[in-house]
Every structure is written in structure tokens, then in C-alpha cells.
Coordinates of C-alpha atoms in Angstrom, one line a residue:
Chain D
N1152 CA -19.2 6.6 2.5
A1153 CA -16.8 8.1 0.0
G1154 CA -13.9 6.2 1.6
V1155 CA -10.5 7.9 1.1
T1156 CA -10.4 10.9 -1.2
Q1157 CA -7.3 12.7 -2.5
T1158 CA -6.9 16.0 -4.3
P1159 CA -5.5 16.9 -6.8
K1160 CA -5.4 13.9 -9.2
F1161 CA -2.5 15.4 -11.1
R1162 CA -0.2 18.3 -10.7
I1163 CA 2.9 19.7 -12.4
L1164 CA 5.3 21.6 -10.2
K1165 CA 8.4 23.6 -11.0
I1166 CA 11.6 22.9 -9.0
G1167 CA 11.5 24.9 -5.8
Q1168 CA 7.7 25.3 -5.6
S1169 CA 5.6 24.1 -2.7
M1170 CA 2.3 22.4 -2.6
T1171 CA 0.0 20.4 -0.3
L1172 CA -1.6 17.1 -1.2
Q1173 CA -4.9 16.7 0.5
C1174 CA -6.3 13.5 2.0
T1175 CA -9.6 13.0 3.7
Q1176 CA -11.3 9.8 5.0
D1177 CA -14.9 9.5 6.3
M1178 CA -14.6 6.1 8.0
N1179 CA -13.5 7.4 11.4
H1180 CA -10.2 5.6 11.1
N1181 CA -7.5 6.4 13.6
Y1182 CA -4.6 5.4 11.4
M1183 CA -3.6 7.3 8.3
Y1184 CA -0.6 6.9 6.0
W1185 CA 1.2 8.5 3.1
Y1186 CA 3.0 6.4 0.5
R1187 CA 4.9 7.1 -2.7
Q1188 CA 5.1 4.7 -5.6
D1189 CA 7.8 5.1 -8.2
P1190 CA 7.5 3.4 -11.6
G1191 CA 7.9 -0.4 -11.3
M1192 CA 8.4 -0.2 -7.6
G1193 CA 6.5 -1.0 -4.5
L1194 CA 5.1 1.6 -2.1
K1195 CA 7.4 3.4 0.4
L1196 CA 6.0 4.9 3.5
I1197 CA 6.6 8.6 3.9
Y1198 CA 4.7 9.5 7.1
Y1199 CA 1.9 8.0 9.2
S1200 CA -0.4 9.0 12.0
V1201 CA -2.1 7.0 14.7
G1202 CA -4.5 9.7 15.7
A1203 CA -5.2 13.5 15.7
G1204 CA -2.1 15.3 16.8
I1205 CA 0.2 12.3 16.5
T1206 CA 2.5 11.8 13.5
D1207 CA 5.7 9.8 12.8
K1208 CA 8.2 9.3 10.1
G1209 CA 8.2 6.4 7.7
E1210 CA 11.0 5.2 5.4
V1211 CA 11.4 8.3 3.2
P1212 CA 10.3 11.4 5.1
N1213 CA 12.9 13.9 3.8
G1214 CA 11.4 16.8 1.9
Y1215 CA 7.9 16.3 3.3
N1216 CA 5.9 17.4 6.2
V1217 CA 2.5 16.3 7.6
S1218 CA 0.0 17.4 10.2
R1219 CA -3.1 15.8 11.7
S1220 CA -5.4 18.3 13.3
T1221 CA -8.6 16.2 12.8
T1222 CA -9.4 12.5 12.5
E1223 CA -10.5 13.0 8.9
D1224 CA -7.7 15.0 7.3
F1225 CA -4.0 14.2 6.8
P1226 CA -2.4 16.6 4.4
L1227 CA 1.1 16.1 3.0
R1228 CA 3.2 19.2 2.4
L1229 CA 6.0 19.3 -0.1
E1230 CA 8.5 22.2 0.5
L1231 CA 11.0 23.1 -2.3
A1232 CA 9.9 20.5 -4.8
A1233 CA 12.7 18.5 -6.5
P1234 CA 12.7 16.2 -9.5
S1235 CA 13.3 13.2 -7.2
Q1236 CA 9.8 13.8 -5.8
T1237 CA 8.2 13.0 -9.1
S1238 CA 6.0 10.0 -8.1
V1239 CA 2.5 8.8 -7.5
Y1240 CA 1.3 9.6 -3.9
F1241 CA -1.2 7.4 -2.1
C1242 CA -3.0 8.1 1.1
A1243 CA -4.4 5.3 3.1
S1244 CA -6.3 4.7 6.4
S1245 CA -7.1 1.9 8.7
Y1246 CA -9.1 1.2 11.8
Q1247 CA -7.3 0.2 15.0
G1248 CA -7.8 -3.4 15.8
A1249 CA -7.0 -6.9 14.8
R1250 CA -8.5 -6.5 11.3
E1251 CA -6.2 -3.7 10.0
T1252 CA -7.2 -3.6 6.4
Q1253 CA -5.8 -0.5 4.8
Y1254 CA -8.1 1.5 2.5
F1255 CA -6.4 3.5 -0.2
G1256 CA -7.2 6.6 -2.1
P1257 CA -7.0 6.9 -5.9
G1258 CA -3.6 8.6 -5.8
T1259 CA -2.1 11.9 -6.8
R1260 CA 0.3 11.9 -9.8
L1261 CA 3.0 14.6 -9.3
L1262 CA 5.5 15.7 -11.9
V1263 CA 8.3 18.0 -10.9
L1264 CA 10.1 19.8 -13.7
Chain Y
K1317 CA 16.2 -4.9 7.7
Q1318 CA 13.0 -6.4 6.3
E1319 CA 12.9 -6.9 2.6
V1320 CA 9.9 -8.2 0.6
T1321 CA 10.4 -9.8 -2.7
Q1322 CA 7.8 -10.9 -5.3
I1323 CA 8.7 -13.3 -8.1
P1324 CA 7.9 -13.3 -11.0
A1325 CA 7.6 -9.6 -11.8
A1326 CA 5.1 -10.5 -14.6
L1327 CA 3.0 -13.4 -15.5
S1328 CA 0.6 -14.3 -18.4
V1329 CA -1.8 -17.2 -18.2
P1330 CA -4.7 -18.4 -20.2
E1331 CA -8.2 -17.9 -18.8
G1332 CA -9.4 -20.7 -16.5
E1333 CA -5.9 -21.6 -15.2
N1334 CA -5.2 -21.9 -11.5
L1335 CA -2.2 -19.8 -10.5
V1336 CA 0.1 -19.0 -7.5
L1337 CA 1.8 -15.7 -6.8
N1338 CA 4.7 -15.7 -4.4
C1339 CA 5.8 -13.3 -1.7
S1340 CA 9.1 -13.7 0.3
F1341 CA 10.2 -11.7 3.3
T1342 CA 13.6 -11.8 5.1
D1343 CA 12.5 -11.3 8.7
S1344 CA 10.1 -13.8 10.1
A1345 CA 9.1 -11.6 13.0
I1346 CA 6.1 -10.1 11.3
Y1347 CA 2.8 -9.0 12.8
N1348 CA 0.6 -9.6 9.7
L1349 CA 0.7 -9.7 5.9
Q1350 CA -1.7 -8.3 3.4
W1351 CA -2.3 -9.0 -0.3
F1352 CA -3.4 -6.1 -2.4
R1353 CA -4.6 -5.6 -6.0
Q1354 CA -3.8 -2.6 -8.0
D1355 CA -5.4 -1.7 -11.3
P1356 CA -3.6 0.6 -13.7
G1357 CA -3.8 4.2 -12.6
K1358 CA -5.8 3.3 -9.5
G1359 CA -5.2 2.9 -5.8
L1360 CA -4.7 -0.4 -4.0
T1361 CA -7.5 -2.7 -2.9
S1362 CA -7.0 -5.0 0.0
L1363 CA -7.7 -8.6 -0.9
L1364 CA -6.7 -10.6 2.2
L1365 CA -5.0 -10.0 5.5
I1366 CA -3.3 -12.8 7.4
Q1367 CA -2.4 -12.3 11.1
S1368 CA 0.9 -13.9 12.2
S1369 CA -0.9 -16.5 14.2
Q1370 CA -2.9 -17.7 11.1
R1371 CA -1.9 -20.1 8.4
E1372 CA -4.3 -19.0 5.6
Q1373 CA -7.2 -16.8 4.7
T1374 CA -9.8 -17.4 1.9
S1375 CA -12.1 -15.0 0.0
G1376 CA -14.0 -16.4 -2.9
R1377 CA -11.6 -17.7 -5.5
L1378 CA -8.6 -16.3 -3.6
N1379 CA -6.6 -18.2 -0.9
A1380 CA -3.6 -16.8 0.8
S1381 CA -1.2 -18.8 2.9
L1382 CA 1.5 -17.8 5.4
D1383 CA 4.6 -19.7 6.5
K1384 CA 6.5 -17.4 8.8
S1385 CA 9.3 -19.9 9.5
S1386 CA 10.2 -20.0 5.8
G1387 CA 9.4 -16.3 5.2
R1388 CA 6.9 -17.0 2.5
S1389 CA 3.3 -16.3 1.6
T1390 CA 1.4 -17.4 -1.5
L1391 CA -1.7 -16.1 -3.1
Y1392 CA -3.7 -18.8 -5.0
I1393 CA -6.2 -17.7 -7.6
A1394 CA -8.6 -20.4 -8.8
A1395 CA -10.1 -20.4 -12.3
S1396 CA -8.5 -17.2 -13.4
Q1397 CA -10.5 -14.7 -15.4
P1398 CA -9.5 -11.7 -17.6
G1399 CA -10.9 -9.4 -14.9
D1400 CA -8.2 -10.7 -12.6
S1401 CA -5.6 -8.9 -14.7
A1402 CA -3.9 -6.4 -12.4
T1403 CA -0.8 -6.0 -10.3
Y1404 CA -0.7 -7.9 -7.0
L1405 CA 1.3 -6.6 -4.1
C1406 CA 2.1 -8.1 -0.7
A1407 CA 3.0 -6.0 2.3
V1408 CA 4.2 -7.0 5.8
R1409 CA 3.8 -5.2 9.0
R1410 CA 7.0 -5.6 11.0
G1411 CA 5.7 -5.8 14.6
S1412 CA 3.1 -5.0 17.1
G1413 CA 5.0 -1.8 18.1
T1414 CA 5.1 -0.3 14.7
Y1415 CA 2.5 0.6 12.1
K1416 CA 5.0 0.5 9.2
Y1417 CA 4.3 -1.7 6.3
I1418 CA 7.0 -2.9 3.9
F1419 CA 5.7 -3.5 0.3
G1420 CA 7.0 -5.9 -2.3
T1421 CA 7.4 -4.6 -5.9
G1422 CA 4.4 -6.6 -7.1
T1423 CA 3.6 -9.2 -9.8
R1424 CA 1.9 -8.0 -12.9
L1425 CA -0.7 -10.6 -13.9
K1426 CA -2.4 -10.8 -17.3
V1427 CA -5.1 -13.4 -17.9
L1428 CA -5.7 -14.0 -21.6
A1429 CA -9.2 -14.6 -22.9

């Protein structure tokens, strides 16, 4: 199993540009999450999904959109990129049940100039 | 509003020392608590997960305890090694009806050889 994979690893965007961060998991997990981590800070939840076709907002959803058309994929869309969205973005997944360990991808480092 | 605090922000210890990392949360109505390890430039790796009904969990040289009434969790690392150097984060899930995790800002640990 590859686990949770994210692409790209690093990207530079100009203000106002759009992009999609890709996330795929091959563990058949129902739950998937997007977090952002700013320097020296903990992770903040952007969006999450409890299954295909079901998504919900986290703590900091403004400026982002998500979709979940399959169990495996959970892309994060940035519309009209702003410098405040410069961060490291992590995707995670977990299996429904008592043991809800979250498995994280390696992250995407995004710089908006 | 749930807030998660980790003190100290950074810690340096000589190899072989036993150490304790602290995690405090303001709302005791949690569903579970996880401890993660993050290596520089990498994603998070789950170390231990404690359900709200449990008092502690152990994995190898790691032991995590949970005291909901006082809003505290500790991560005990026995016989520390240079390979334990990383940032350790705790995260709490706020309730059975939500899948949102609140993360602390982490403790950056350096084990000196």
C-alpha cells in the first residue's frame, strides 16, 4: 500500500491564480481530511469528508473548496490564491471505527506571491 | 471553545534520559486523544491513540496517559535516543458527533548524543 499520497510536493502561485491539490489513499478509508500548518503552529482543519459525496467545513474553510466523488480521492481547490494561503497542506485519512488512527500524506508546500 | 496547549515548545535532553511531554485541553468532553510525531519536512505519524474511556496506552518505549477531569495528557518516552528527535503533537477529537480534531502547537524535542 502506498498509503496517502499528495501532489504536487511544492508549488509557487501568483496572487489570484487557482490550483488543485491532489490527495489519494489506497487503504479504503471512509474519512479524509485536509489540514494546513503554518510555521510554528499546529494543524488547522480546512475540510473533511466522511464518505464519497459527503463533505463538511472545518475550522478554516474560507478560500477553499473540496469534492469527494470516489472513496480514494479528495482534492482541495484553491480559488483566487492569496498570500495568507501560503502554508503546508496535509491530507489525512482514517478508517471508521473505534481505532481512528489518522494516516497523513507527506504534505504540499504552497507559496503564494 | 476547545483549546489545546503543549508546554514546553522546545526541549533538549541528553541521550538515555526519560522524559515527559505535556498536553493540556480546556474542554474535558473529548472523544479521544492522539499523539503524533512529525519529522522536519514530513507528514505526521500517529504514535498512540487513547479513547476517552481509557487511562493509558503503551507502545514500546512510549506511554501516553489521559486524565480527562484535569484536562491533561502526558507522553512518556523511556531511554530517549537521538532518533527520537522530532516534533510531537497532540490532538483531541471533540465528541462522538464530530470528526474534527483540534491540534496543539507541538513540542520540538532534541535528544543529544
